[in-house]
Every structure is written in C-alpha cells, then in structure tokens.
Amino acid sequence: MNQGGITALAMTKGEKGWFGGVIALAVVLFLLLLSSCGDDCDDAASAPDATVTVTAAPSPAGSQIGKSVDSAVEQARQAGLSVGIHDASDRDEAPRGDWTVCFEKATLSDVVFAAVPDEAPCPKKDGQRIPWPAMPNVKGTTYAKAVEKLGDAVGEVAVEAAYEDEAADDTNNKNGDYANWKVCFQSVKAGTALPYEPDVTLHAVKNGEVCPSAKGLYKEPTNDPDYVDPDYVAPDDGSSEDDGSSSGGSGSGEEDYTPGDKGGCPPGGCYNPCPPGGCR
C-alpha cells in the first residue's frame, strides 16, 4: 500500500515537471514574437478601436386612412416615403390639409393618398361621387320626430309657424313647446343631397290644425292686411253720372262748318254725306 502511494506521488511530480517545461517554452516563444514585431506592434497598439455604426431602416408609415392629409403626409415623410395626394371624388379638386384620407397606395419608396373634404363621406371607390346623405321627407311628422330623424345629416333644425298670424320659434329642441307641432313645409326639398350639413327650417302648425295650402297664408283671413270683405260694396259718389256738361250745350258745333270747294266731312265726321255732285 505504501509503495503504491509513493509511486503515485512520484508520477505526480513528474507531471508537474512536464507542465513546467511547457510553460517555459511558451514564454520563450512569446518573447521571440515580441522581438520580431518591431514598429508594427506599436502601430497596432496605438490604433483606435474600430466603431461600427448601424443605421436602422425607416419604419413603415402604417395605414393613414381616416387621418387628416397633414398628419398622413407627415407620417409618410418621416418614414422616408415620397408622397402624392389627389381628390378621392369625381370633382378633381385640390386637397387641403384638413381633408380626410379615404384611400392609399404604397410601395417601398412612395405612397399616394386619396382624400375628401373634412366631414364628407368617402366614395365607394377612388374617383367616384361622394355619397352625401339625402334630405328625408318630414312633412306630416311632429317637429320633435323631424329633429330626431334629421339627426347629424343637417345643421340646425329650426321651427316656424306655417300661418302668418301664428308664432313659433325654436331650434333643435325635441322637448320644447313646439315638440308636437305638425310639419307642413320644409326648406330643403326631400331627396336633395345634403353636403356640409345645411341648416333646415320647418314650418309647422299646432297639433290638430290643418296645414295651409301654401306658405304666407293667414289662419284667420281677416288678419291679412290686404283682406277685402267679399260682401263689401263701394259707396256711389255720383261721379259716374252724365251731367251733360261734356256735350257743349248746343251741339258739336258742326252747324257752323262750311265745306270747301272740294267738299268733305266736318270735323265731327261725315254724318250727312254729300251727294255725288259734291257738297254745295
């Protein structure tokens, strides 16, 4: 047992000696390498570290549909894209910054936006007519229902009396004093396109009343300043009677007329024609 342990210890010392020789050889080789490097080693040591710059590729602009033209153009240019803009409708107008993007076509280098005026609906396809909502027919409905039916398609919805001798004045009030008044006339004809939410005036009558046949009439005809009583007879002032003053008293004065040598009629006319031989 002891002899085996001594042998193992001796082998360990031998291995240590072998490794020591290897290390010594490596040191010698390193020194030789340094001595043969010369000035090149100094240049390499003094050279600055190389810097690698990584430029990120521009990120995609993303879809700009529904955004304003100004915002869409800014996003596209930040992404490094060339930008084109045109009218999305059939009117071929020059787009403005507050228009809304409806369509876009993009490539790796450019993008083209098609837009419509702010608050205008987009056409179904690029270059088609803008599908403005049409004015509904609200005649016969109450003012409150008309306001609700028109909704966001128009601007203000005012009510006025259909008769000249009645009064009504309100705007967009479904719960006001005129909520149950019946609409007789509307300022915008039913079926008319409603671009840019026009204001609408409705002429109405009280609940239960009959609409006039036309605007400008009076519920009570006698309230009309131009009303004339059909039974009225103008008094006779006698100016139409003939007092004979226009006759000149004794006649027309034709008795004093003396025909010339050639005859002829007196100024009052030929009431007594001359015979064929002439007037003597």
PDB file of C-alpha atoms in Angstrom:
ATOM      1  CA  MET A   1       0.000   0.000   0.000  1.00  0.00           C
ATOM      2  CA  ASN A   2       2.750   2.457   0.959  1.00  0.00           C
ATOM      3  CA  GLN A   3       4.778   1.582  -2.107  1.00  0.00           C
ATOM      4  CA  GLY A   4       1.795   2.268  -4.381  1.00  0.00           C
ATOM      5  CA  GLY A   5       1.232   5.626  -2.760  1.00  0.00           C
ATOM      6  CA  ILE A   6       4.902   6.581  -3.217  1.00  0.00           C
ATOM      7  CA  THR A   7       4.706   5.603  -6.889  1.00  0.00           C
ATOM      8  CA  ALA A   8       1.603   7.738  -7.409  1.00  0.00           C
ATOM      9  CA  LEU A   9       3.295  10.680  -5.733  1.00  0.00           C
ATOM     10  CA  ALA A  10       6.350  10.293  -7.933  1.00  0.00           C
ATOM     11  CA  MET A  11       4.193  10.326 -11.062  1.00  0.00           C
ATOM     12  CA  THR A  12       2.520  13.462  -9.915  1.00  0.00           C
ATOM     13  CA  LYS A  13       5.817  15.218  -9.501  1.00  0.00           C
ATOM     14  CA  GLY A  14       6.831  14.054 -12.974  1.00  0.00           C
ATOM     15  CA  GLU A  15       3.746  15.513 -14.485  1.00  0.00           C
ATOM     16  CA  LYS A  16       4.395  18.804 -12.755  1.00  0.00           C
ATOM     17  CA  GLY A  17       7.854  18.909 -14.233  1.00  0.00           C
ATOM     18  CA  TRP A  18       6.499  18.291 -17.719  1.00  0.00           C
ATOM     19  CA  PHE A  19       3.953  21.105 -17.443  1.00  0.00           C
ATOM     20  CA  GLY A  20       6.617  23.440 -16.150  1.00  0.00           C
ATOM     21  CA  GLY A  21       8.700  22.773 -19.229  1.00  0.00           C
ATOM     22  CA  VAL A  22       5.785  23.543 -21.496  1.00  0.00           C
ATOM     23  CA  ILE A  23       5.170  26.859 -19.765  1.00  0.00           C
ATOM     24  CA  ALA A  24       8.804  27.836 -20.062  1.00  0.00           C
ATOM     25  CA  LEU A  25       8.760  27.058 -23.763  1.00  0.00           C
ATOM     26  CA  ALA A  26       5.655  29.218 -24.258  1.00  0.00           C
ATOM     27  CA  VAL A  27       7.327  32.166 -22.535  1.00  0.00           C
ATOM     28  CA  VAL A  28      10.360  31.867 -24.782  1.00  0.00           C
ATOM     29  CA  LEU A  29       8.231  31.795 -27.916  1.00  0.00           C
ATOM     30  CA  PHE A  30       6.269  34.863 -26.775  1.00  0.00           C
ATOM     31  CA  LEU A  31       9.473  36.829 -26.196  1.00  0.00           C
ATOM     32  CA  LEU A  32      10.724  35.866 -29.635  1.00  0.00           C
ATOM     33  CA  LEU A  33       7.454  37.040 -31.160  1.00  0.00           C
ATOM     34  CA  LEU A  34       7.712  40.411 -29.470  1.00  0.00           C
ATOM     35  CA  SER A  35      11.255  40.904 -30.612  1.00  0.00           C
ATOM     36  CA  SER A  36      10.344  40.189 -34.238  1.00  0.00           C
ATOM     37  CA  CYS A  37       7.236  42.504 -34.266  1.00  0.00           C
ATOM     38  CA  GLY A  38       9.150  45.798 -34.309  1.00  0.00           C
ATOM     39  CA  ASP A  39       7.341  49.053 -35.133  1.00  0.00           C
ATOM     40  CA  ASP A  40       4.247  47.243 -36.388  1.00  0.00           C
ATOM     41  CA  CYS A  41       3.373  46.235 -32.857  1.00  0.00           C
ATOM     42  CA  ASP A  42       3.488  49.853 -31.685  1.00  0.00           C
ATOM     43  CA  ASP A  43       1.199  50.948 -34.523  1.00  0.00           C
ATOM     44  CA  ALA A  44      -1.248  48.209 -33.733  1.00  0.00           C
ATOM     45  CA  ALA A  45      -1.242  49.097 -30.060  1.00  0.00           C
ATOM     46  CA  SER A  46      -1.777  52.793 -30.749  1.00  0.00           C
ATOM     47  CA  ALA A  47      -4.555  52.288 -33.369  1.00  0.00           C
ATOM     48  CA  PRO A  48      -8.004  53.372 -32.094  1.00  0.00           C
ATOM     49  CA  ASP A  49     -10.745  50.843 -31.723  1.00  0.00           C
ATOM     50  CA  ALA A  50     -12.955  50.474 -34.812  1.00  0.00           C
ATOM     51  CA  THR A  51     -16.524  51.805 -34.441  1.00  0.00           C
ATOM     52  CA  VAL A  52     -19.389  50.075 -36.266  1.00  0.00           C
ATOM     53  CA  THR A  53     -22.428  52.269 -36.989  1.00  0.00           C
ATOM     54  CA  VAL A  54     -25.741  50.505 -37.596  1.00  0.00           C
ATOM     55  CA  THR A  55     -28.373  52.569 -39.401  1.00  0.00           C
ATOM     56  CA  ALA A  56     -31.896  51.376 -38.733  1.00  0.00           C
ATOM     57  CA  ALA A  57     -34.144  51.023 -41.744  1.00  0.00           C
ATOM     58  CA  PRO A  58     -37.053  53.519 -41.762  1.00  0.00           C
ATOM     59  CA  SER A  59     -40.102  52.073 -40.118  1.00  0.00           C
ATOM     60  CA  PRO A  60     -43.285  51.747 -42.235  1.00  0.00           C
ATOM     61  CA  ALA A  61     -45.693  54.693 -42.027  1.00  0.00           C
ATOM     62  CA  GLY A  62     -48.642  52.413 -41.392  1.00  0.00           C
ATOM     63  CA  SER A  63     -52.159  52.959 -42.703  1.00  0.00           C
ATOM     64  CA  GLN A  64     -53.225  56.614 -42.749  1.00  0.00           C
ATOM     65  CA  ILE A  65     -56.841  56.020 -43.787  1.00  0.00           C
ATOM     66  CA  GLY A  66     -59.187  58.150 -41.712  1.00  0.00           C
ATOM     67  CA  LYS A  67     -56.487  60.648 -40.764  1.00  0.00           C
ATOM     68  CA  SER A  68     -56.089  64.204 -41.993  1.00  0.00           C
ATOM     69  CA  VAL A  69     -53.928  64.879 -45.033  1.00  0.00           C
ATOM     70  CA  ASP A  70     -51.462  66.915 -42.962  1.00  0.00           C
ATOM     71  CA  SER A  71     -50.984  64.076 -40.471  1.00  0.00           C
ATOM     72  CA  ALA A  72     -50.710  61.406 -43.175  1.00  0.00           C
ATOM     73  CA  VAL A  73     -48.109  63.364 -45.143  1.00  0.00           C
ATOM     74  CA  GLU A  74     -46.009  63.950 -42.035  1.00  0.00           C
ATOM     75  CA  GLN A  75     -46.020  60.261 -41.098  1.00  0.00           C
ATOM     76  CA  ALA A  76     -45.128  59.188 -44.631  1.00  0.00           C
ATOM     77  CA  ARG A  77     -42.212  61.605 -44.904  1.00  0.00           C
ATOM     78  CA  GLN A  78     -40.867  60.524 -41.536  1.00  0.00           C
ATOM     79  CA  ALA A  79     -40.809  57.002 -42.949  1.00  0.00           C
ATOM     80  CA  GLY A  80     -38.757  58.251 -45.902  1.00  0.00           C
ATOM     81  CA  LEU A  81     -41.519  57.938 -48.497  1.00  0.00           C
ATOM     82  CA  SER A  82     -42.365  60.247 -51.369  1.00  0.00           C
ATOM     83  CA  VAL A  83     -45.964  61.475 -51.106  1.00  0.00           C
ATOM     84  CA  GLY A  84     -48.696  62.124 -53.678  1.00  0.00           C
ATOM     85  CA  ILE A  85     -52.233  63.388 -52.943  1.00  0.00           C
ATOM     86  CA  HIS A  86     -55.404  63.725 -55.046  1.00  0.00           C
ATOM     87  CA  ASP A  87     -59.165  64.174 -54.683  1.00  0.00           C
ATOM     88  CA  ALA A  88     -60.874  60.855 -53.962  1.00  0.00           C
ATOM     89  CA  SER A  89     -64.148  62.047 -55.533  1.00  0.00           C
ATOM     90  CA  ASP A  90     -65.130  62.859 -59.115  1.00  0.00           C
ATOM     91  CA  ARG A  91     -64.742  66.619 -58.578  1.00  0.00           C
ATOM     92  CA  ASP A  92     -60.944  66.680 -59.042  1.00  0.00           C
ATOM     93  CA  GLU A  93     -60.342  69.475 -56.539  1.00  0.00           C
ATOM     94  CA  ALA A  94     -57.011  70.278 -54.910  1.00  0.00           C
ATOM     95  CA  PRO A  95     -56.903  68.560 -51.485  1.00  0.00           C
ATOM     96  CA  ARG A  96     -56.335  70.670 -48.392  1.00  0.00           C
ATOM     97  CA  GLY A  97     -54.571  69.811 -45.177  1.00  0.00           C
ATOM     98  CA  ASP A  98     -57.776  69.231 -43.219  1.00  0.00           C
ATOM     99  CA  TRP A  99     -59.183  66.743 -45.751  1.00  0.00           C
ATOM    100  CA  THR A 100     -59.608  63.114 -44.695  1.00  0.00           C
ATOM    101  CA  VAL A 101     -57.700  60.231 -46.284  1.00  0.00           C
ATOM    102  CA  CYS A 102     -60.015  57.601 -47.814  1.00  0.00           C
ATOM    103  CA  PHE A 103     -57.617  55.501 -49.905  1.00  0.00           C
ATOM    104  CA  GLU A 104     -53.870  54.913 -50.090  1.00  0.00           C
ATOM    105  CA  LYS A 105     -51.469  53.051 -52.392  1.00  0.00           C
ATOM    106  CA  ALA A 106     -47.968  52.474 -51.059  1.00  0.00           C
ATOM    107  CA  THR A 107     -44.749  50.975 -52.410  1.00  0.00           C
ATOM    108  CA  LEU A 108     -41.315  50.657 -50.814  1.00  0.00           C
ATOM    109  CA  SER A 109     -40.452  54.206 -51.870  1.00  0.00           C
ATOM    110  CA  ASP A 110     -43.658  56.211 -52.179  1.00  0.00           C
ATOM    111  CA  VAL A 111     -47.315  56.470 -51.170  1.00  0.00           C
ATOM    112  CA  VAL A 112     -50.339  58.113 -52.818  1.00  0.00           C
ATOM    113  CA  PHE A 113     -53.268  59.340 -50.718  1.00  0.00           C
ATOM    114  CA  ALA A 114     -56.824  59.977 -51.985  1.00  0.00           C
ATOM    115  CA  ALA A 115     -58.835  62.288 -49.733  1.00  0.00           C
ATOM    116  CA  VAL A 116     -62.195  64.065 -49.401  1.00  0.00           C
ATOM    117  CA  PRO A 117     -63.187  67.303 -47.632  1.00  0.00           C
ATOM    118  CA  ASP A 118     -63.461  67.174 -43.874  1.00  0.00           C
ATOM    119  CA  GLU A 119     -66.707  65.519 -42.674  1.00  0.00           C
ATOM    120  CA  ALA A 120     -67.554  64.322 -46.189  1.00  0.00           C
ATOM    121  CA  PRO A 121     -68.243  60.583 -46.580  1.00  0.00           C
ATOM    122  CA  CYS A 122     -65.767  58.564 -48.615  1.00  0.00           C
ATOM    123  CA  PRO A 123     -66.904  57.275 -52.022  1.00  0.00           C
ATOM    124  CA  LYS A 124     -67.120  53.533 -52.538  1.00  0.00           C
ATOM    125  CA  LYS A 125     -64.150  53.661 -54.901  1.00  0.00           C
ATOM    126  CA  ASP A 126     -61.450  56.182 -55.667  1.00  0.00           C
ATOM    127  CA  GLY A 127     -62.752  58.728 -58.187  1.00  0.00           C
ATOM    128  CA  GLN A 128     -66.475  58.153 -57.640  1.00  0.00           C
ATOM    129  CA  ARG A 129     -69.153  60.591 -56.460  1.00  0.00           C
ATOM    130  CA  ILE A 130     -69.312  61.455 -52.763  1.00  0.00           C
ATOM    131  CA  PRO A 131     -72.394  59.686 -51.339  1.00  0.00           C
ATOM    132  CA  TRP A 132     -73.872  62.610 -49.458  1.00  0.00           C
ATOM    133  CA  PRO A 133     -76.966  61.693 -47.417  1.00  0.00           C
ATOM    134  CA  ALA A 134     -80.308  62.747 -48.908  1.00  0.00           C
ATOM    135  CA  MET A 135     -82.822  65.028 -47.219  1.00  0.00           C
ATOM    136  CA  PRO A 136     -85.666  62.895 -45.850  1.00  0.00           C
ATOM    137  CA  ASN A 137     -89.333  63.830 -46.116  1.00  0.00           C
ATOM    138  CA  VAL A 138     -90.500  65.006 -42.684  1.00  0.00           C
ATOM    139  CA  LYS A 139     -93.820  66.542 -43.714  1.00  0.00           C
ATOM    140  CA  GLY A 140     -96.692  65.341 -41.568  1.00  0.00           C
ATOM    141  CA  THR A 141     -94.450  64.339 -38.660  1.00  0.00           C
ATOM    142  CA  THR A 142     -94.095  66.248 -35.432  1.00  0.00           C
ATOM    143  CA  TYR A 143     -91.286  68.714 -35.018  1.00  0.00           C
ATOM    144  CA  ALA A 144     -89.684  66.501 -32.338  1.00  0.00           C
ATOM    145  CA  LYS A 145     -89.639  63.450 -34.633  1.00  0.00           C
ATOM    146  CA  ALA A 146     -88.311  65.550 -37.504  1.00  0.00           C
ATOM    147  CA  VAL A 147     -85.367  66.754 -35.403  1.00  0.00           C
ATOM    148  CA  GLU A 148     -84.584  63.169 -34.437  1.00  0.00           C
ATOM    149  CA  LYS A 149     -84.939  61.876 -37.993  1.00  0.00           C
ATOM    150  CA  LEU A 150     -82.668  64.506 -39.482  1.00  0.00           C
ATOM    151  CA  GLY A 151     -80.020  63.718 -36.879  1.00  0.00           C
ATOM    152  CA  ASP A 152     -76.456  64.557 -37.910  1.00  0.00           C
ATOM    153  CA  ALA A 153     -77.312  64.885 -41.610  1.00  0.00           C
ATOM    154  CA  VAL A 154     -78.112  68.598 -41.240  1.00  0.00           C
ATOM    155  CA  GLY A 155     -77.098  71.522 -39.089  1.00  0.00           C
ATOM    156  CA  GLU A 156     -79.686  73.452 -37.111  1.00  0.00           C
ATOM    157  CA  VAL A 157     -83.336  72.418 -37.392  1.00  0.00           C
ATOM    158  CA  ALA A 158     -85.500  75.473 -36.744  1.00  0.00           C
ATOM    159  CA  VAL A 159     -89.287  75.614 -36.476  1.00  0.00           C
ATOM    160  CA  GLU A 160     -91.514  78.482 -37.574  1.00  0.00           C
ATOM    161  CA  ALA A 161     -95.285  78.849 -37.806  1.00  0.00           C
ATOM    162  CA  ALA A 162     -96.855  77.858 -41.107  1.00  0.00           C
ATOM    163  CA  TYR A 163     -99.573  80.516 -40.702  1.00  0.00           C
ATOM    164  CA  GLU A 164     -98.628  84.185 -40.784  1.00  0.00           C
ATOM    165  CA  ASP A 165    -100.872  85.007 -37.827  1.00  0.00           C
ATOM    166  CA  GLU A 166     -99.297  82.350 -35.570  1.00  0.00           C
ATOM    167  CA  ALA A 167     -95.855  82.376 -33.977  1.00  0.00           C
ATOM    168  CA  ALA A 168     -93.273  79.668 -33.365  1.00  0.00           C
ATOM    169  CA  ASP A 169     -89.536  79.952 -32.841  1.00  0.00           C
ATOM    170  CA  ASP A 170     -87.210  77.199 -31.642  1.00  0.00           C
ATOM    171  CA  THR A 171     -84.095  75.281 -32.720  1.00  0.00           C
ATOM    172  CA  ASN A 172     -83.111  71.627 -32.236  1.00  0.00           C
ATOM    173  CA  ASN A 173     -85.467  71.243 -29.285  1.00  0.00           C
ATOM    174  CA  LYS A 174     -87.293  67.923 -29.212  1.00  0.00           C
ATOM    175  CA  ASN A 175     -88.818  68.660 -25.824  1.00  0.00           C
ATOM    176  CA  GLY A 176     -89.835  72.299 -26.219  1.00  0.00           C
ATOM    177  CA  ASP A 177     -93.204  73.992 -26.592  1.00  0.00           C
ATOM    178  CA  TYR A 178     -93.401  73.082 -30.285  1.00  0.00           C
ATOM    179  CA  ALA A 179     -92.415  69.419 -29.994  1.00  0.00           C
ATOM    180  CA  ASN A 180     -95.887  68.186 -31.026  1.00  0.00           C
ATOM    181  CA  TRP A 181     -96.469  70.732 -33.799  1.00  0.00           C
ATOM    182  CA  LYS A 182     -97.059  69.143 -37.208  1.00  0.00           C
ATOM    183  CA  VAL A 183     -94.614  69.902 -40.004  1.00  0.00           C
ATOM    184  CA  CYS A 184     -96.263  71.325 -43.133  1.00  0.00           C
ATOM    185  CA  PHE A 185     -93.294  72.602 -45.157  1.00  0.00           C
ATOM    186  CA  GLN A 186     -89.530  72.043 -45.159  1.00  0.00           C
ATOM    187  CA  SER A 187     -86.968  74.484 -46.526  1.00  0.00           C
ATOM    188  CA  VAL A 188     -84.883  71.710 -48.141  1.00  0.00           C
ATOM    189  CA  LYS A 189     -86.749  69.521 -50.611  1.00  0.00           C
ATOM    190  CA  ALA A 190     -86.908  65.804 -49.848  1.00  0.00           C
ATOM    191  CA  GLY A 191     -84.290  63.836 -51.774  1.00  0.00           C
ATOM    192  CA  THR A 192     -81.860  66.746 -52.028  1.00  0.00           C
ATOM    193  CA  ALA A 193     -78.223  65.858 -51.322  1.00  0.00           C
ATOM    194  CA  LEU A 194     -77.023  67.312 -48.032  1.00  0.00           C
ATOM    195  CA  PRO A 195     -73.395  68.379 -48.349  1.00  0.00           C
ATOM    196  CA  TYR A 196     -71.837  70.101 -45.367  1.00  0.00           C
ATOM    197  CA  GLU A 197     -74.887  69.718 -43.100  1.00  0.00           C
ATOM    198  CA  PRO A 198     -77.103  72.650 -44.179  1.00  0.00           C
ATOM    199  CA  ASP A 199     -79.473  74.353 -41.760  1.00  0.00           C
ATOM    200  CA  VAL A 200     -83.146  73.452 -42.225  1.00  0.00           C
ATOM    201  CA  THR A 201     -86.296  75.418 -41.377  1.00  0.00           C
ATOM    202  CA  LEU A 202     -89.571  73.581 -40.813  1.00  0.00           C
ATOM    203  CA  HIS A 203     -92.922  75.402 -40.971  1.00  0.00           C
ATOM    204  CA  ALA A 204     -95.497  73.777 -38.728  1.00  0.00           C
ATOM    205  CA  VAL A 205     -98.968  74.177 -37.230  1.00  0.00           C
ATOM    206  CA  LYS A 206    -100.324  73.407 -33.799  1.00  0.00           C
ATOM    207  CA  ASN A 207    -101.314  69.847 -33.063  1.00  0.00           C
ATOM    208  CA  GLY A 208    -104.748  69.185 -34.566  1.00  0.00           C
ATOM    209  CA  GLU A 209    -104.690  72.103 -37.001  1.00  0.00           C
ATOM    210  CA  VAL A 210    -104.855  71.766 -40.772  1.00  0.00           C
ATOM    211  CA  CYS A 211    -101.844  72.871 -42.794  1.00  0.00           C
ATOM    212  CA  PRO A 212    -102.341  75.846 -45.109  1.00  0.00           C
ATOM    213  CA  SER A 213    -102.304  75.197 -48.836  1.00  0.00           C
ATOM    214  CA  ALA A 214     -99.231  77.407 -49.180  1.00  0.00           C
ATOM    215  CA  LYS A 215     -96.880  79.433 -47.044  1.00  0.00           C
ATOM    216  CA  GLY A 216     -97.743  83.054 -46.377  1.00  0.00           C
ATOM    217  CA  LEU A 217    -101.437  82.471 -45.666  1.00  0.00           C
ATOM    218  CA  TYR A 218    -103.369  83.524 -42.569  1.00  0.00           C
ATOM    219  CA  LYS A 219    -105.291  81.141 -40.371  1.00  0.00           C
ATOM    220  CA  GLU A 220    -107.879  83.890 -39.880  1.00  0.00           C
ATOM    221  CA  PRO A 221    -108.264  85.629 -43.255  1.00  0.00           C
ATOM    222  CA  THR A 222    -109.434  88.858 -41.638  1.00  0.00           C
ATOM    223  CA  ASN A 223    -105.953  89.182 -40.078  1.00  0.00           C
ATOM    224  CA  ASP A 224    -104.486  89.681 -43.526  1.00  0.00           C
ATOM    225  CA  PRO A 225    -103.773  93.406 -44.050  1.00  0.00           C
ATOM    226  CA  ASP A 226    -104.914  93.012 -47.659  1.00  0.00           C
ATOM    227  CA  TYR A 227    -108.149  91.271 -46.744  1.00  0.00           C
ATOM    228  CA  VAL A 228    -111.282  92.515 -48.554  1.00  0.00           C
ATOM    229  CA  ASP A 229    -114.769  91.559 -47.364  1.00  0.00           C
ATOM    230  CA  PRO A 230    -116.490  89.749 -50.244  1.00  0.00           C
ATOM    231  CA  ASP A 231    -119.814  91.411 -49.292  1.00  0.00           C
ATOM    232  CA  TYR A 232    -118.331  94.874 -49.330  1.00  0.00           C
ATOM    233  CA  VAL A 233    -119.987  97.324 -51.789  1.00  0.00           C
ATOM    234  CA  ALA A 234    -118.211 100.564 -52.533  1.00  0.00           C
ATOM    235  CA  PRO A 235    -120.409 103.689 -51.994  1.00  0.00           C
ATOM    236  CA  ASP A 236    -121.635 105.525 -55.090  1.00  0.00           C
ATOM    237  CA  ASP A 237    -120.304 109.098 -55.088  1.00  0.00           C
ATOM    238  CA  GLY A 238    -122.143 110.045 -58.288  1.00  0.00           C
ATOM    239  CA  SER A 239    -119.003 110.601 -60.292  1.00  0.00           C
ATOM    240  CA  SER A 240    -120.171 108.168 -62.949  1.00  0.00           C
ATOM    241  CA  GLU A 241    -123.417 110.059 -63.852  1.00  0.00           C
ATOM    242  CA  ASP A 242    -123.545 112.106 -67.103  1.00  0.00           C
ATOM    243  CA  ASP A 243    -124.452 115.728 -66.322  1.00  0.00           C
ATOM    244  CA  GLY A 244    -124.399 116.722 -69.966  1.00  0.00           C
ATOM    245  CA  SER A 245    -121.505 119.111 -69.473  1.00  0.00           C
ATOM    246  CA  SER A 246    -119.412 117.271 -71.998  1.00  0.00           C
ATOM    247  CA  SER A 247    -121.885 117.860 -74.826  1.00  0.00           C
ATOM    248  CA  GLY A 248    -121.048 121.534 -75.160  1.00  0.00           C
ATOM    249  CA  GLY A 249    -124.684 122.675 -74.773  1.00  0.00           C
ATOM    250  CA  SER A 250    -125.919 123.404 -78.288  1.00  0.00           C
ATOM    251  CA  GLY A 251    -124.217 120.526 -80.021  1.00  0.00           C
ATOM    252  CA  SER A 252    -120.958 119.662 -81.577  1.00  0.00           C
ATOM    253  CA  GLY A 253    -120.533 122.935 -83.471  1.00  0.00           C
ATOM    254  CA  GLU A 254    -120.738 121.192 -86.796  1.00  0.00           C
ATOM    255  CA  GLU A 255    -123.567 123.522 -87.976  1.00  0.00           C
ATOM    256  CA  ASP A 256    -121.025 126.311 -88.443  1.00  0.00           C
ATOM    257  CA  TYR A 257    -118.882 124.179 -90.669  1.00  0.00           C
ATOM    258  CA  THR A 258    -118.698 125.328 -94.323  1.00  0.00           C
ATOM    259  CA  PRO A 259    -117.302 122.801 -96.709  1.00  0.00           C
ATOM    260  CA  GLY A 260    -114.691 123.960 -99.122  1.00  0.00           C
ATOM    261  CA  ASP A 261    -114.822 123.866-102.865  1.00  0.00           C
ATOM    262  CA  LYS A 262    -113.881 120.221-102.895  1.00  0.00           C
ATOM    263  CA  GLY A 263    -116.388 119.239-100.259  1.00  0.00           C
ATOM    264  CA  GLY A 264    -115.516 116.962 -97.392  1.00  0.00           C
ATOM    265  CA  CYS A 265    -116.731 115.980 -93.950  1.00  0.00           C
ATOM    266  CA  PRO A 266    -116.936 118.327 -91.000  1.00  0.00           C
ATOM    267  CA  PRO A 267    -114.589 117.743 -88.050  1.00  0.00           C
ATOM    268  CA  GLY A 268    -117.170 115.578 -86.280  1.00  0.00           C
ATOM    269  CA  GLY A 269    -117.363 113.095 -89.145  1.00  0.00           C
ATOM    270  CA  CYS A 270    -119.480 112.508 -92.169  1.00  0.00           C
ATOM    271  CA  TYR A 271    -122.872 112.302 -90.543  1.00  0.00           C
ATOM    272  CA  ASN A 272    -124.535 113.772 -93.684  1.00  0.00           C
ATOM    273  CA  PRO A 273    -122.619 112.620 -96.737  1.00  0.00           C
ATOM    274  CA  CYS A 274    -122.627 114.834 -99.758  1.00  0.00           C
ATOM    275  CA  PRO A 275    -124.477 113.712-102.902  1.00  0.00           C
ATOM    276  CA  PRO A 276    -122.485 112.500-105.880  1.00  0.00           C
ATOM    277  CA  GLY A 277    -122.320 116.007-107.286  1.00  0.00           C
ATOM    278  CA  GLY A 278    -120.497 117.301-104.254  1.00  0.00           C
ATOM    279  CA  CYS A 279    -121.432 119.380-101.250  1.00  0.00           C
ATOM    280  CA  ARG A 280    -122.851 122.807-102.219  1.00  0.00           C
TER     281      ARG A 280
END
